[in-house]
CSV table of C-alpha atoms in Angstrom, one decimal:
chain,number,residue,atom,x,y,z
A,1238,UNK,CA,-4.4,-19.0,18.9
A,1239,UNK,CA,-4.8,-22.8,19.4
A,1240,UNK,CA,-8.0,-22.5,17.9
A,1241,UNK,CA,-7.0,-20.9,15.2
A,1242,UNK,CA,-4.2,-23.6,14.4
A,1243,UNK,CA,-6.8,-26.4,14.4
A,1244,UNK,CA,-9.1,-24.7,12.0
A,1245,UNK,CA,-6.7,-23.8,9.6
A,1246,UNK,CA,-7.0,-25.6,6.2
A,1247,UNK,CA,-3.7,-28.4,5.5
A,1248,UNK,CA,-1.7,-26.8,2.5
A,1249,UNK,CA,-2.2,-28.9,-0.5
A,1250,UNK,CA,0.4,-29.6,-3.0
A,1251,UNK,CA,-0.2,-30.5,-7.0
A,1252,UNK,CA,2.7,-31.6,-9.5
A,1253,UNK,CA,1.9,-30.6,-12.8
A,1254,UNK,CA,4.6,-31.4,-15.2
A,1255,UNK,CA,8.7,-29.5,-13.8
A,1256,UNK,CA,6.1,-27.0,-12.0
A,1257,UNK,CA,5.0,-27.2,-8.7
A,1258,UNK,CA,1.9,-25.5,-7.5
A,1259,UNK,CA,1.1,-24.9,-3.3
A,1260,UNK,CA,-2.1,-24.2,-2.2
A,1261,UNK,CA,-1.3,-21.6,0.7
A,1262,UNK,CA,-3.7,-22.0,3.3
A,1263,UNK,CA,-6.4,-19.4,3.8
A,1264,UNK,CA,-5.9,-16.9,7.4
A,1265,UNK,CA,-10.0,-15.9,7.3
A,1266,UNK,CA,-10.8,-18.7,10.2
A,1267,UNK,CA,-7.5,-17.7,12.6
A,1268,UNK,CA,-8.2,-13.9,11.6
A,1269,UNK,CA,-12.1,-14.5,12.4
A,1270,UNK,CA,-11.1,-16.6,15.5
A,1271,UNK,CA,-8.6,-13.4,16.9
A,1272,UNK,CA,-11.3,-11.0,16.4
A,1273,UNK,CA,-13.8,-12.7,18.6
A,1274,UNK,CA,-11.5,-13.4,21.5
A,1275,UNK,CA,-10.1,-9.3,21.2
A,1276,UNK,CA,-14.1,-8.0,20.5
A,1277,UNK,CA,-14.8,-10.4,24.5
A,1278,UNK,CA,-11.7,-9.9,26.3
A,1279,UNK,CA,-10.4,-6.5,25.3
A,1280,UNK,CA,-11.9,-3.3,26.1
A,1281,UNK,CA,-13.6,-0.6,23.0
A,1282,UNK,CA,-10.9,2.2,22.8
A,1283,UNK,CA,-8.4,-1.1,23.0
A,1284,UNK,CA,-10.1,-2.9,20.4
A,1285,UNK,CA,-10.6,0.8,18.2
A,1286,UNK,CA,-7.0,1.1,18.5
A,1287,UNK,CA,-6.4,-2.5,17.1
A,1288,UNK,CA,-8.6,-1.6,14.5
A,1289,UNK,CA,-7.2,1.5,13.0
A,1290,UNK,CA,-3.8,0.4,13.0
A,1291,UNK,CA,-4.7,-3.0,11.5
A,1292,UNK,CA,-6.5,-0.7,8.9
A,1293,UNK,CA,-3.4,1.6,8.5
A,1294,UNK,CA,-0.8,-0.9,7.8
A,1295,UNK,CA,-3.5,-2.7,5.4
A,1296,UNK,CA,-4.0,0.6,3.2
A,1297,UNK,CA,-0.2,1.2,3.2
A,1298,UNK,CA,0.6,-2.6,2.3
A,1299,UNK,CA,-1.8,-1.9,-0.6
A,1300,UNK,CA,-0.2,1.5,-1.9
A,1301,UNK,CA,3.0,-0.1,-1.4
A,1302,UNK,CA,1.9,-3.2,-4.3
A,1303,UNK,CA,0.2,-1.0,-6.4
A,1304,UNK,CA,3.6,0.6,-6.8
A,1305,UNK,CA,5.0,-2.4,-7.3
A,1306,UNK,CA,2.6,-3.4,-10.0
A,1307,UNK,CA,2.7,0.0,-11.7
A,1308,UNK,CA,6.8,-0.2,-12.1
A,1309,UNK,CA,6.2,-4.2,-12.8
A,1310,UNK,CA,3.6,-3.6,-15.5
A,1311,UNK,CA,4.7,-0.6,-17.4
A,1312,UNK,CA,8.3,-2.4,-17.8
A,1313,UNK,CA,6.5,-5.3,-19.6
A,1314,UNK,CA,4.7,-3.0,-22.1
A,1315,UNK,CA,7.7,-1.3,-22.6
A,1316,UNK,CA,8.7,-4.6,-24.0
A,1317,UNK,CA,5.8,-5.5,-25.9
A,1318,UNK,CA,5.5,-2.1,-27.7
A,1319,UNK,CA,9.3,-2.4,-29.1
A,1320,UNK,CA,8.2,-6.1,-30.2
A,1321,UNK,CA,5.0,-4.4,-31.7
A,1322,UNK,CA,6.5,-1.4,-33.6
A,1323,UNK,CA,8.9,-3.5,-34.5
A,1324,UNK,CA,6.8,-6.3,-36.4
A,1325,UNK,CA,4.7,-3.2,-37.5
A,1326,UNK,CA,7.9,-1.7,-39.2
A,1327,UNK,CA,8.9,-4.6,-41.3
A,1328,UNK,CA,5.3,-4.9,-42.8
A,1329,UNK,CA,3.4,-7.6,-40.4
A,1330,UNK,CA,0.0,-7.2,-40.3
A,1331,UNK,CA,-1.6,-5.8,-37.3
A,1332,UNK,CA,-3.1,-9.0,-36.0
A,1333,UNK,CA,0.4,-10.9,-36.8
A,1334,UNK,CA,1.9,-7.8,-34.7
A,1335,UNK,CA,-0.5,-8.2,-31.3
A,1336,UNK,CA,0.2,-11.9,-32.0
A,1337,UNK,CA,4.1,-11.4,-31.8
A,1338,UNK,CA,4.0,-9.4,-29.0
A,1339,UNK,CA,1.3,-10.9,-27.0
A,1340,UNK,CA,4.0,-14.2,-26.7
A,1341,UNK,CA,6.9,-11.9,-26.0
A,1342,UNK,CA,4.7,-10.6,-23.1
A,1343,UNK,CA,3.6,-12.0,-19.6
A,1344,UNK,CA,0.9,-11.2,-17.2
A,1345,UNK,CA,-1.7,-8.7,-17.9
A,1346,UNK,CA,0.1,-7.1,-20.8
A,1347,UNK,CA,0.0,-10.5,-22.8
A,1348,UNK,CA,-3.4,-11.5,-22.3
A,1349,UNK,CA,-4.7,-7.9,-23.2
A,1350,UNK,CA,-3.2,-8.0,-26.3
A,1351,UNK,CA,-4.2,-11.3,-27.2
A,1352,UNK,CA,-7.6,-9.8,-26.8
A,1353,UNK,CA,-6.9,-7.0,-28.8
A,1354,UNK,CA,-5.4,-9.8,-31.3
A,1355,UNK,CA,-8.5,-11.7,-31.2
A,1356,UNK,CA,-11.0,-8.7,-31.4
A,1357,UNK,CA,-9.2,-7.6,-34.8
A,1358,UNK,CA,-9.2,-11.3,-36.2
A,1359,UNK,CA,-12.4,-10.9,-35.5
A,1360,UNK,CA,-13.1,-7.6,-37.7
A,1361,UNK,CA,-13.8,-5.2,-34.2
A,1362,UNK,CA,-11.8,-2.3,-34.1
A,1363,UNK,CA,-8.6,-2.5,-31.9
A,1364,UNK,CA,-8.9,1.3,-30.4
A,1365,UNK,CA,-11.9,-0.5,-28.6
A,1366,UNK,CA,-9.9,-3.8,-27.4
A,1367,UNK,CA,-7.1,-1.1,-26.0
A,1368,UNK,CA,-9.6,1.1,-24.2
A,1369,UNK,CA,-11.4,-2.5,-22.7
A,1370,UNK,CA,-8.1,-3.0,-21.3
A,1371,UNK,CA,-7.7,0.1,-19.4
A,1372,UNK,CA,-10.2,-0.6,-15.9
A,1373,UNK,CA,-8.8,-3.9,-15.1
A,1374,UNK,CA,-5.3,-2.7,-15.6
A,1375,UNK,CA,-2.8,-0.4,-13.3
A,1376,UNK,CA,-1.9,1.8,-16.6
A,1377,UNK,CA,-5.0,2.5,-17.3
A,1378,UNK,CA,-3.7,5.8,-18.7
A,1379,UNK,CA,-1.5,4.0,-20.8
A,1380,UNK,CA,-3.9,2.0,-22.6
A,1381,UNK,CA,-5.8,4.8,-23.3
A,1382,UNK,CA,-3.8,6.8,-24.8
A,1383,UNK,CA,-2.4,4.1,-26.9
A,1384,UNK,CA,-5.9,3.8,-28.3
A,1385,UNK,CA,-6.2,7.3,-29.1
A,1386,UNK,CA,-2.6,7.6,-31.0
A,1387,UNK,CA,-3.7,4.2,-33.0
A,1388,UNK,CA,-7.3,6.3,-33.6
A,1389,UNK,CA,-5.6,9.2,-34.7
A,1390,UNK,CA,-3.2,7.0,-36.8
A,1391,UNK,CA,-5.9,5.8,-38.9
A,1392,UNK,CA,-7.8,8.9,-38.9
A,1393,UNK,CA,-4.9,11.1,-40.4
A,1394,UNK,CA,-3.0,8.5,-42.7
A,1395,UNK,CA,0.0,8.6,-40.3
A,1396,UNK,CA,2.2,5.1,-39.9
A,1397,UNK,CA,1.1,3.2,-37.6
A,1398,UNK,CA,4.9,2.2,-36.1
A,1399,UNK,CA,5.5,5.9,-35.8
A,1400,UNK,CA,2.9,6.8,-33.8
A,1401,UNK,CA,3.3,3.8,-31.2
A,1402,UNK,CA,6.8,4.5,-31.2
A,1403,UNK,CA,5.9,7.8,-30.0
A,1404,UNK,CA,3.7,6.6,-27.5
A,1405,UNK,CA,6.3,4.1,-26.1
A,1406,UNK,CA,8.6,6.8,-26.0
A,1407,UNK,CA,6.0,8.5,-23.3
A,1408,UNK,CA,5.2,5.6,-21.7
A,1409,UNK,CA,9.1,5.4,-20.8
A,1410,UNK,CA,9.5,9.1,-19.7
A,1411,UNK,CA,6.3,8.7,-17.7
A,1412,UNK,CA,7.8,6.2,-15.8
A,1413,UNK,CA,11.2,7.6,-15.6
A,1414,UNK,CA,9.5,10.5,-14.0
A,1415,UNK,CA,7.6,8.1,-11.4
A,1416,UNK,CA,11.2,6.4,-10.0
A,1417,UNK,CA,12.3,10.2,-9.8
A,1418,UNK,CA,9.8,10.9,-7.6
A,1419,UNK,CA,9.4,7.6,-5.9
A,1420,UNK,CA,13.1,8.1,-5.3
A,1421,UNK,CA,12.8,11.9,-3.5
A,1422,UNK,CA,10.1,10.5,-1.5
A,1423,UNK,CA,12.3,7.5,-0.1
A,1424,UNK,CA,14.0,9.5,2.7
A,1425,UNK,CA,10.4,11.2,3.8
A,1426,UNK,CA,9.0,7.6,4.1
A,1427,UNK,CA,11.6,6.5,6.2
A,1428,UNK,CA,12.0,9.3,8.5
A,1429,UNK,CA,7.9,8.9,8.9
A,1430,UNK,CA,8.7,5.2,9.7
A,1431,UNK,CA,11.6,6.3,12.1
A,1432,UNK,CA,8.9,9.0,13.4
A,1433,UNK,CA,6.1,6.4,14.2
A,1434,UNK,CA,8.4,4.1,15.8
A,1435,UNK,CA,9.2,6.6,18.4
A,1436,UNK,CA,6.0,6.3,20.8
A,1437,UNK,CA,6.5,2.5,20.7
A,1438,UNK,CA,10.1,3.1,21.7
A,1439,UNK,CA,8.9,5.5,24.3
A,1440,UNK,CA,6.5,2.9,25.9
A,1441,UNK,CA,9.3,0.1,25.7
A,1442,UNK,CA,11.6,2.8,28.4
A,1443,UNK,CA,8.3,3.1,29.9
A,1444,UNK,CA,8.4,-0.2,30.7
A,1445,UNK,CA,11.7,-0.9,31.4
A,1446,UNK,CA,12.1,1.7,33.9
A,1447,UNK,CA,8.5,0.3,35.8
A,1448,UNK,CA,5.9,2.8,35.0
A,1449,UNK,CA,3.8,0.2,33.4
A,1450,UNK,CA,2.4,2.2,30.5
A,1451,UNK,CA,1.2,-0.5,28.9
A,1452,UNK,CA,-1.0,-1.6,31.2
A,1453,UNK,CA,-2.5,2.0,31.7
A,1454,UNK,CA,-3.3,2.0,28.0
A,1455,UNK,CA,-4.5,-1.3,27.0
A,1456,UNK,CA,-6.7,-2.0,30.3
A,1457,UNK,CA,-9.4,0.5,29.0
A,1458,UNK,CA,-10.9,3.7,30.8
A,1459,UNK,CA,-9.0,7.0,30.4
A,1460,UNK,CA,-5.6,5.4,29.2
A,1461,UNK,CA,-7.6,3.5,26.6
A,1462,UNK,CA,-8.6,6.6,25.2
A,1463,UNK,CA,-5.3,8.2,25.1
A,1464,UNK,CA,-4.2,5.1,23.2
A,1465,UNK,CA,-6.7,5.7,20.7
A,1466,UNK,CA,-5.9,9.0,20.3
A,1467,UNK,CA,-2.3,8.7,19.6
A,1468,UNK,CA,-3.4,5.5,16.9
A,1469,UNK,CA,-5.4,7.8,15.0
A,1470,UNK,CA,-2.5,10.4,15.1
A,1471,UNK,CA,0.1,8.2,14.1
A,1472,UNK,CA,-2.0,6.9,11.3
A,1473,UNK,CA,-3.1,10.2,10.1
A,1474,UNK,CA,0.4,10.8,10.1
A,1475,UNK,CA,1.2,7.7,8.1
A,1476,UNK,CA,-1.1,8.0,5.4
């Protein structure tokens, strides 16, 4: 740990204007440091068992932001569609429309349709600026079918402002659907947590009374394989 304090990078500050930016330092040398000293001193089912729950909490830290981004996301382009069919409504031009709502936006949402924006000024089609969006973005369902309602707009003669109102309309009962479900699965996902916390509680008694469990499990041979195959339980579990 000492060595890892002494190669971590100072955290650099820069003023740019009322915003301050901060530099976090990066945790690759104390995380490279930790796994040489636990690959020499600890023993393989030990150093397994690090490794798959390390990996475990990773995965579920990851699910847990892409939720986050999802809900996050799909509330801005919410916003920017009721700025779009909006300014499509009173007569604005396409291009004037993605311009309008581009500002309105933040984040991804913005700067894909200030591409889209661009591509049209441009003369490309804008079914092919809202499909470009869809692999780089978390609603990449979303985009998608907004490029197939504005194809089918201009393929059938229908108003453009209807149509996108239409797909906002899904977009919102998509997501409506998502917090329903996210919300039903809150009470599972804690009782799992509650569930996985019990063998650590059970080894805390362990200790407390003397029986030294930790000790039979972390110093390798057959308790270091038990621990490993209660790790992979409880992550299967988990995940």
């Amino acid at each position: 740990l000492a060595a890892a304090l002494l190669v971590l990078p100072v955290p650099g500050r820069r003023m740019s204007g009322t915003h301050r930016a901060v530099r976090r330092p990066s945790a690759a040398p104390a995380a490279a440091v930790v796994a040489v000293l636990a690959a020499v001193l600890l023993p393989v089912p030990t150093l397994l068992s690090a490794g798959v729950a390390a990996t475990t909490v990773s995965v579920r830290r990851r699910r847990a932001r892409c939720r986050r981004l999802v809900s996050e996301e799909a509330g801005v382009l919410v916003g920017a569609l009721e700025v779009l069919v909006g300014e499509l409504r009173i007569g604005a031009h396409p291009v004037a429309a993605f311009d309008v709502a581009a500002r309105e936006s933040t984040g991804l949402v913005a700067r894909v349709l200030s591409g889209v924006a661009a591509r049209a000024r441009l003369g490309a089609d804008v079914v092919s600026g809202l499909v470009a969006a869809a692999p780089g973005s978390q609603l990449g369902a979303e985009w998608n079918r907004l490029a197939v309602a504005w194809r089918l707009a201009g393929e059938h003669g229908i108003p453009i402002a209807a149509v996108m109102r239409g797909a906002q309309a899904d977009i919102v009962e998509r997501q409506r659907f998502r917090r329903q479900v996210q919300s039903a699965l809150a009470g599972a996902r804690a009782s799992a947590g509650i569930l996985a916390a019990l063998p650590v509680a059970g080894l805390a008694l362990g200790q407390a009374i003397g029986a030294d469990p930790v000790s039979f499990l972390v110093r390798g041979g057959v308790g270091g394989w038990f621990l490993l195959t209660g790790v992979v339980l409880l992550a299967a579990g988990m995940l």
